[in-house]
Amino acid sequence: MWPEVEQASLNHRYELVLSGDKITKRIEEKNELDPSIWTLNQLNFLEISQCPLIESLSEDIGKLINLSTLTLTSNKLNKLPDQIKNLENLRHLDLSNNQLNKLNKDLFLKLIHLETLNLSNNLLDEIPPFSKENNKKLAIINLSHNQIETLPDFPQQLENLSQIDLSSNKFKHFPNTLLQLNSLKIIIIDSNQLTDIPCQLSQLHRLREIRFKSNPLKDNRLKKLMEQDKIKAVLEYLSKQWNELEKSTSNLSKTLPQQQQQQQQQQHIKQNEQIQDKIQILHIDQQGDLKGRQITILPRVVNVRPHILCCIVRNIDLSTPGNLKKFLNLQ
């Protein structure tokens, strides 16, 4: 038994820290962590860090049911045991600076007391969903320095979520799921591939800091304000854009007489019906040949077209003047 583990056991200590070169040397000798660690079920704080030989953990970690803080930073973890989800008293989970590329889909669903989550500096291209029933206490999420392109839908009921860091990922579009989280105070999304920032952000009334430096924004004025760290001016600029959008929408509605609006709506419905007559829902006979009809959901497009799985269009002549425009409008 390692001396730190022995002392924790004999003195019934609630905290254990194993970190650095001396721990790495012991692992090198035995090719494993001291298995006695997983018998210390009184622990509420466990840190195992800066041990580059650690690529995985024992399933017995699930026995430490009293843990409230688990820090596994700066190792070389490439996977997590499924039993981590059994740590239902966990409030702080730090998995930063590892080599994780995939997480179990239900990882967060049982961590009902989780408040802070740090997954920064890994190899993740997606993260598991959160639950409106079980993750209400979640306050801070750090997903920076990964390879994430999209986020799962964040439940609006995450009313304690105040800060999220998405910097240095692969977002091409601002994740719209954040626009419904009125509790957010800080959003960091520097160093991605964003070309636009939605002015709707200005309607998150608790938001006091938004950062999106080092993105290829089309709006040079907004980009300049951000690069100059003028956070207040950025929020005011977005608010002005939002007000102008609201005003233009309102004015457009007022300028069209009600009868003309109804005529346009009826004409639009008629045009849609003409094209819909040419479109059939794809039905696949599960007993038949599926070759060439496999439906694939790609993470990079699911936010753009989240509901249409597949569509086969037949007998439409798009070369006829006006048909292409009508078809695109129907999409």
GROMACS .gro file of C-alpha atoms in nm:
model
  331
    1MET     CA    1   0.000   0.000   0.000
    2TRP     CA    2   0.131   0.342  -0.095
    3PRO     CA    3   0.216   0.560   0.210
    4GLU     CA    4  -0.035   0.833   0.113
    5VAL     CA    5  -0.309   0.575   0.077
    6GLU     CA    6  -0.215   0.406   0.404
    7GLN     CA    7  -0.226   0.736   0.594
    8ALA     CA    8  -0.564   0.820   0.446
    9SER     CA    9  -0.694   0.479   0.552
   10LEU     CA   10  -0.551   0.477   0.906
   11ASN     CA   11  -0.649   0.836   0.984
   12HIS     CA   12  -0.983   0.816   0.805
   13ARG     CA   13  -0.894   1.116   0.592
   14TYR     CA   14  -1.143   1.268   0.353
   15GLU     CA   15  -0.890   1.400   0.102
   16LEU     CA   16  -0.623   1.227  -0.106
   17VAL     CA   17  -0.385   1.387  -0.357
   18LEU     CA   18  -0.159   1.175  -0.579
   19SER     CA   19   0.040   1.384  -0.822
   20GLY     CA   20   0.371   1.422  -1.001
   21ASP     CA   21   0.689   1.227  -1.071
   22LYS     CA   22   0.696   1.008  -0.760
   23ILE     CA   23   0.352   0.871  -0.840
   24THR     CA   24   0.452   0.819  -1.203
   25LYS     CA   25   0.755   0.614  -1.091
   26ARG     CA   26   0.539   0.390  -0.874
   27ILE     CA   27   0.300   0.331  -1.161
   28GLU     CA   28   0.595   0.248  -1.385
   29GLU     CA   29   0.711  -0.018  -1.136
   30LYS     CA   30   0.373  -0.184  -1.080
   31ASN     CA   31   0.201  -0.084  -1.405
   32GLU     CA   32  -0.104   0.033  -1.210
   33LEU     CA   33  -0.234   0.264  -0.942
   34ASP     CA   34  -0.250   0.127  -0.589
   35PRO     CA   35  -0.579  -0.069  -0.592
   36SER     CA   36  -0.629   0.020  -0.224
   37ILE     CA   37  -0.729   0.369  -0.337
   38TRP     CA   38  -1.069   0.236  -0.439
   39THR     CA   39  -1.140   0.104  -0.088
   40LEU     CA   40  -1.129   0.452   0.068
   41ASN     CA   41  -1.501   0.506   0.043
   42GLN     CA   42  -1.492   0.786   0.302
   43LEU     CA   43  -1.311   1.016   0.055
   44ASN     CA   44  -1.490   1.329  -0.061
   45PHE     CA   45  -1.189   1.478  -0.245
   46LEU     CA   46  -0.960   1.281  -0.479
   47GLU     CA   47  -0.693   1.421  -0.708
   48ILE     CA   48  -0.482   1.205  -0.939
   49SER     CA   49  -0.288   1.435  -1.167
   50GLN     CA   50   0.026   1.488  -1.375
   51CYS     CA   51   0.082   1.117  -1.430
   52PRO     CA   52   0.140   1.065  -1.803
   53LEU     CA   53   0.135   0.686  -1.767
   54ILE     CA   54  -0.232   0.682  -1.666
   55GLU     CA   55  -0.443   0.601  -1.973
   56SER     CA   56  -0.741   0.444  -1.797
   57LEU     CA   57  -0.891   0.396  -1.451
   58SER     CA   58  -1.023   0.097  -1.264
   59GLU     CA   59  -1.397   0.034  -1.269
   60ASP     CA   60  -1.371   0.029  -0.889
   61ILE     CA   61  -1.367   0.409  -0.889
   62GLY     CA   62  -1.745   0.375  -0.885
   63LYS     CA   63  -1.720   0.257  -0.523
   64LEU     CA   64  -1.611   0.602  -0.402
   65ILE     CA   65  -1.971   0.713  -0.371
   66ASN     CA   66  -1.898   0.997  -0.125
   67LEU     CA   67  -1.673   1.189  -0.362
   68SER     CA   68  -1.778   1.550  -0.414
   69THR     CA   69  -1.462   1.655  -0.602
   70LEU     CA   70  -1.276   1.441  -0.855
   71THR     CA   71  -0.971   1.592  -1.026
   72LEU     CA   72  -0.802   1.382  -1.296
   73THR     CA   73  -0.618   1.656  -1.480
   74SER     CA   74  -0.297   1.631  -1.684
   75ASN     CA   75  -0.282   1.256  -1.730
   76LYS     CA   76  -0.323   1.067  -2.058
   77LEU     CA   77  -0.670   0.928  -2.009
   78ASN     CA   78  -0.824   0.818  -2.339
   79LYS     CA   79  -1.139   0.670  -2.188
   80LEU     CA   80  -1.342   0.673  -1.868
   81PRO     CA   81  -1.494   0.379  -1.685
   82ASP     CA   82  -1.871   0.374  -1.711
   83GLN     CA   83  -1.887   0.353  -1.332
   84ILE     CA   84  -1.802   0.723  -1.293
   85LYS     CA   85  -2.170   0.795  -1.346
   86ASN     CA   86  -2.232   0.617  -1.012
   87LEU     CA   87  -2.064   0.903  -0.824
   88GLU     CA   88  -2.396   1.072  -0.762
   89ASN     CA   89  -2.259   1.309  -0.495
   90LEU     CA   90  -2.003   1.458  -0.732
   91ARG     CA   91  -2.013   1.839  -0.746
   92HIS     CA   92  -1.684   1.918  -0.922
   93LEU     CA   93  -1.540   1.709  -1.206
   94ASP     CA   94  -1.209   1.806  -1.370
   95LEU     CA   95  -1.096   1.591  -1.664
   96SER     CA   96  -0.886   1.857  -1.835
   97ASN     CA   97  -0.559   1.799  -2.018
   98ASN     CA   98  -0.610   1.438  -2.115
   99GLN     CA   99  -0.666   1.254  -2.444
  100LEU     CA  100  -1.036   1.178  -2.417
  101ASN     CA  101  -1.204   1.146  -2.756
  102LYS     CA  102  -1.540   1.003  -2.654
  103LEU     CA  103  -1.765   1.008  -2.349
  104ASN     CA  104  -2.048   0.776  -2.253
  105LYS     CA  105  -2.383   0.914  -2.372
  106ASP     CA  106  -2.542   0.900  -2.027
  107LEU     CA  107  -2.237   1.021  -1.833
  108PHE     CA  108  -2.398   1.336  -1.693
  109LEU     CA  109  -2.752   1.209  -1.644
  110LYS     CA  110  -2.692   1.060  -1.298
  111LEU     CA  111  -2.456   1.330  -1.172
  112ILE     CA  112  -2.744   1.521  -1.021
  113HIS     CA  113  -2.530   1.743  -0.794
  114LEU     CA  114  -2.271   1.840  -1.057
  115GLU     CA  115  -2.187   2.213  -1.043
  116THR     CA  116  -1.862   2.252  -1.238
  117LEU     CA  117  -1.738   2.050  -1.534
  118ASN     CA  118  -1.395   2.092  -1.694
  119LEU     CA  119  -1.327   1.895  -2.013
  120SER     CA  120  -1.078   2.138  -2.165
  121ASN     CA  121  -0.774   2.028  -2.363
  122ASN     CA  122  -0.897   1.691  -2.482
  123LEU     CA  123  -0.980   1.542  -2.823
  124LEU     CA  124  -1.359   1.552  -2.802
  125ASP     CA  125  -1.568   1.624  -3.111
  126GLU     CA  126  -1.899   1.597  -2.924
  127ILE     CA  127  -2.029   1.586  -2.570
  128PRO     CA  128  -2.316   1.392  -2.412
  129PRO     CA  129  -2.649   1.563  -2.346
  130PHE     CA  130  -2.754   1.724  -2.022
  131SER     CA  131  -3.086   1.666  -1.850
  132LYS     CA  132  -3.333   1.932  -1.737
  133GLU     CA  133  -3.431   1.710  -1.444
  134ASN     CA  134  -3.086   1.597  -1.329
  135ASN     CA  135  -2.840   1.876  -1.413
  136LYS     CA  136  -3.015   2.178  -1.264
  137LYS     CA  137  -2.719   2.264  -1.040
  138LEU     CA  138  -2.468   2.288  -1.324
  139ALA     CA  139  -2.307   2.634  -1.312
  140ILE     CA  140  -1.976   2.631  -1.504
  141ILE     CA  141  -1.876   2.434  -1.815
  142ASN     CA  142  -1.532   2.447  -1.977
  143LEU     CA  143  -1.509   2.271  -2.316
  144SER     CA  144  -1.222   2.477  -2.456
  145HIS     CA  145  -0.944   2.334  -2.673
  146ASN     CA  146  -1.128   2.037  -2.818
  147GLN     CA  147  -1.260   1.958  -3.167
  148ILE     CA  148  -1.629   2.025  -3.108
  149GLU     CA  149  -1.844   2.150  -3.399
  150THR     CA  150  -2.191   2.144  -3.242
  151LEU     CA  151  -2.350   2.124  -2.899
  152PRO     CA  152  -2.638   1.905  -2.788
  153ASP     CA  153  -2.957   2.090  -2.700
  154PHE     CA  154  -2.915   2.254  -2.361
  155PRO     CA  155  -3.240   2.240  -2.161
  156GLN     CA  156  -3.379   2.582  -2.081
  157GLN     CA  157  -3.419   2.464  -1.723
  158LEU     CA  158  -3.041   2.482  -1.659
  159GLU     CA  159  -3.117   2.793  -1.460
  160ASN     CA  160  -2.787   2.797  -1.269
  161LEU     CA  161  -2.561   2.775  -1.573
  162SER     CA  162  -2.373   3.105  -1.566
  163GLN     CA  163  -2.051   3.042  -1.759
  164ILE     CA  164  -1.947   2.839  -2.064
  165ASP     CA  165  -1.611   2.834  -2.241
  166LEU     CA  166  -1.610   2.701  -2.600
  167SER     CA  167  -1.286   2.863  -2.715
  168SER     CA  168  -1.047   2.688  -2.954
  169ASN     CA  169  -1.293   2.442  -3.104
  170LYS     CA  170  -1.435   2.404  -3.456
  171PHE     CA  171  -1.765   2.592  -3.440
  172LYS     CA  172  -1.865   2.738  -3.777
  173HIS     CA  173  -2.199   2.863  -3.646
  174PHE     CA  174  -2.284   3.011  -3.311
  175PRO     CA  175  -2.462   2.738  -3.108
  176ASN     CA  176  -2.821   2.863  -3.098
  177THR     CA  177  -2.902   2.644  -2.800
  178LEU     CA  178  -2.721   2.902  -2.585
  179LEU     CA  179  -2.966   3.173  -2.687
  180GLN     CA  180  -3.238   3.027  -2.465
  181LEU     CA  181  -3.023   3.015  -2.150
  182ASN     CA  182  -3.117   3.335  -1.972
  183SER     CA  183  -2.894   3.249  -1.676
  184LEU     CA  184  -2.571   3.287  -1.876
  185LYS     CA  185  -2.337   3.563  -1.758
  186ILE     CA  186  -2.019   3.471  -1.944
  187ILE     CA  187  -1.980   3.316  -2.292
  188ILE     CA  188  -1.631   3.257  -2.432
  189ILE     CA  189  -1.605   3.132  -2.790
  190ASP     CA  190  -1.269   3.270  -2.904
  191SER     CA  191  -1.064   3.102  -3.178
  192ASN     CA  192  -1.332   2.919  -3.372
  193GLN     CA  193  -1.458   2.957  -3.730
  194LEU     CA  194  -1.756   3.187  -3.670
  195THR     CA  195  -1.854   3.434  -3.940
  196ASP     CA  196  -2.156   3.582  -3.760
  197ILE     CA  197  -2.259   3.660  -3.403
  198PRO     CA  198  -2.638   3.661  -3.344
  199CYS     CA  199  -2.771   3.993  -3.217
  200GLN     CA  200  -3.022   3.792  -3.012
  201LEU     CA  201  -2.741   3.753  -2.757
  202SER     CA  202  -2.828   4.102  -2.640
  203GLN     CA  203  -3.157   3.961  -2.508
  204LEU     CA  204  -2.976   3.747  -2.250
  205HIS     CA  205  -3.022   4.010  -1.982
  206ARG     CA  206  -2.776   3.861  -1.732
  207LEU     CA  207  -2.498   3.842  -1.988
  208ARG     CA  208  -2.211   4.068  -1.884
  209GLU     CA  209  -1.923   3.921  -2.082
  210ILE     CA  210  -1.908   3.777  -2.433
  211ARG     CA  211  -1.577   3.695  -2.601
  212PHE     CA  212  -1.530   3.584  -2.962
  213LYS     CA  213  -1.180   3.696  -3.060
  214SER     CA  214  -0.992   3.530  -3.346
  215ASN     CA  215  -1.297   3.441  -3.555
  216PRO     CA  216  -1.336   3.528  -3.927
  217LEU     CA  217  -1.634   3.760  -3.870
  218LYS     CA  218  -1.798   3.932  -4.166
  219ASP     CA  219  -1.890   4.235  -3.955
  220ASN     CA  220  -1.562   4.427  -3.935
  221ARG     CA  221  -1.701   4.682  -3.690
  222LEU     CA  222  -1.804   4.410  -3.445
  223LYS     CA  223  -1.475   4.229  -3.496
  224LYS     CA  224  -1.277   4.543  -3.418
  225LEU     CA  225  -1.473   4.612  -3.100
  226MET     CA  226  -1.407   4.258  -2.982
  227GLU     CA  227  -1.035   4.267  -3.060
  228GLN     CA  228  -1.014   4.588  -2.856
  229ASP     CA  229  -1.179   4.418  -2.557
  230LYS     CA  230  -1.467   4.666  -2.558
  231ILE     CA  231  -1.714   4.423  -2.405
  232LYS     CA  232  -1.972   4.686  -2.310
  233ALA     CA  233  -1.958   4.838  -2.659
  234VAL     CA  234  -2.001   4.491  -2.812
  235LEU     CA  235  -2.318   4.428  -2.612
  236GLU     CA  236  -2.452   4.772  -2.701
  237TYR     CA  237  -2.376   4.711  -3.069
  238LEU     CA  238  -2.561   4.377  -3.065
  239SER     CA  239  -2.852   4.539  -2.882
  240LYS     CA  240  -2.872   4.811  -3.147
  241GLN     CA  241  -2.877   4.548  -3.422
  242TRP     CA  242  -3.156   4.363  -3.242
  243ASN     CA  243  -3.364   4.679  -3.206
  244GLU     CA  244  -3.320   4.762  -3.575
  245LEU     CA  245  -3.425   4.409  -3.669
  246GLU     CA  246  -3.735   4.431  -3.450
  247LYS     CA  247  -3.821   4.772  -3.593
  248SER     CA  248  -3.785   4.664  -3.956
  249THR     CA  249  -4.000   4.356  -3.894
  250SER     CA  250  -4.267   4.568  -3.730
  251ASN     CA  251  -4.262   4.828  -4.010
  252LEU     CA  252  -4.293   4.562  -4.278
  253SER     CA  253  -4.600   4.423  -4.110
  254LYS     CA  254  -4.761   4.769  -4.088
  255THR     CA  255  -4.697   4.866  -4.450
  256LEU     CA  256  -4.893   4.577  -4.596
  257PRO     CA  257  -5.272   4.606  -4.574
  258GLN     CA  258  -5.432   4.309  -4.406
  259GLN     CA  259  -5.610   4.200  -4.726
  260GLN     CA  260  -5.285   4.208  -4.922
  261GLN     CA  261  -5.110   4.006  -4.651
  262GLN     CA  262  -5.385   3.743  -4.670
  263GLN     CA  263  -5.359   3.730  -5.051
  264GLN     CA  264  -4.984   3.679  -5.031
  265GLN     CA  265  -5.024   3.408  -4.768
  266GLN     CA  266  -5.284   3.225  -4.980
  267GLN     CA  267  -5.064   3.252  -5.288
  268HIS     CA  268  -4.768   3.117  -5.094
  269ILE     CA  269  -4.977   2.826  -4.961
  270LYS     CA  270  -5.099   2.747  -5.314
  271GLN     CA  271  -4.744   2.747  -5.451
  272ASN     CA  272  -4.631   2.517  -5.171
  273GLU     CA  273  -4.919   2.278  -5.233
  274GLN     CA  274  -4.829   2.255  -5.603
  275ILE     CA  275  -4.478   2.150  -5.520
  276GLN     CA  276  -4.580   1.929  -5.226
  277ASP     CA  277  -4.791   1.725  -5.468
  278LYS     CA  278  -4.463   1.625  -5.631
  279ILE     CA  279  -4.296   1.524  -5.305
  280GLN     CA  280  -4.347   1.194  -5.130
  281ILE     CA  281  -4.223   1.090  -4.788
  282LEU     CA  282  -3.950   0.827  -4.819
  283HIS     CA  283  -4.073   0.487  -4.703
  284ILE     CA  284  -3.819   0.207  -4.674
  285ASP     CA  285  -3.931  -0.152  -4.665
  286GLN     CA  286  -3.721  -0.304  -4.390
  287GLN     CA  287  -3.752  -0.640  -4.562
  288GLY     CA  288  -3.628  -0.499  -4.890
  289ASP     CA  289  -3.300  -0.383  -5.031
  290LEU     CA  290  -3.153  -0.093  -4.828
  291LYS     CA  291  -2.854  -0.048  -5.056
  292GLY     CA  292  -2.809   0.319  -5.140
  293ARG     CA  293  -3.080   0.425  -4.894
  294GLN     CA  294  -2.888   0.444  -4.571
  295ILE     CA  295  -2.968   0.759  -4.371
  296THR     CA  296  -2.669   0.920  -4.202
  297ILE     CA  297  -2.674   1.205  -3.951
  298LEU     CA  298  -2.364   1.422  -3.970
  299PRO     CA  299  -2.277   1.640  -3.666
  300ARG     CA  300  -2.175   1.931  -3.889
  301VAL     CA  301  -2.519   1.965  -4.047
  302VAL     CA  302  -2.762   1.846  -3.781
  303ASN     CA  303  -2.814   2.200  -3.644
  304VAL     CA  304  -2.886   2.330  -3.993
  305ARG     CA  305  -3.137   2.060  -4.090
  306PRO     CA  306  -3.231   1.893  -3.761
  307HIS     CA  307  -3.561   1.738  -3.872
  308ILE     CA  308  -3.530   1.637  -4.239
  309LEU     CA  309  -3.370   1.294  -4.260
  310CYS     CA  310  -3.393   1.227  -4.630
  311CYS     CA  311  -3.594   1.354  -4.924
  312ILE     CA  312  -3.624   1.212  -5.278
  313VAL     CA  313  -3.775   1.450  -5.534
  314ARG     CA  314  -3.911   1.321  -5.865
  315ASN     CA  315  -4.081   1.470  -6.172
  316ILE     CA  316  -4.004   1.836  -6.103
  317ASP     CA  317  -3.866   2.041  -6.390
  318LEU     CA  318  -3.643   2.296  -6.218
  319SER     CA  319  -3.550   2.452  -6.552
  320THR     CA  320  -3.899   2.601  -6.585
  321PRO     CA  321  -3.878   2.972  -6.494
  322GLY     CA  322  -3.967   3.029  -6.130
  323ASN     CA  323  -3.971   2.662  -6.025
  324LEU     CA  324  -3.623   2.663  -5.873
  325LYS     CA  325  -3.703   2.964  -5.656
  326LYS     CA  326  -4.031   2.809  -5.541
  327PHE     CA  327  -3.857   2.482  -5.460
  328LEU     CA  328  -3.588   2.656  -5.257
  329ASN     CA  329  -3.854   2.852  -5.067
  330LEU     CA  330  -4.030   2.527  -4.984
  331GLN     CA  331  -3.710   2.385  -4.839
   0.00000   0.00000   0.00000
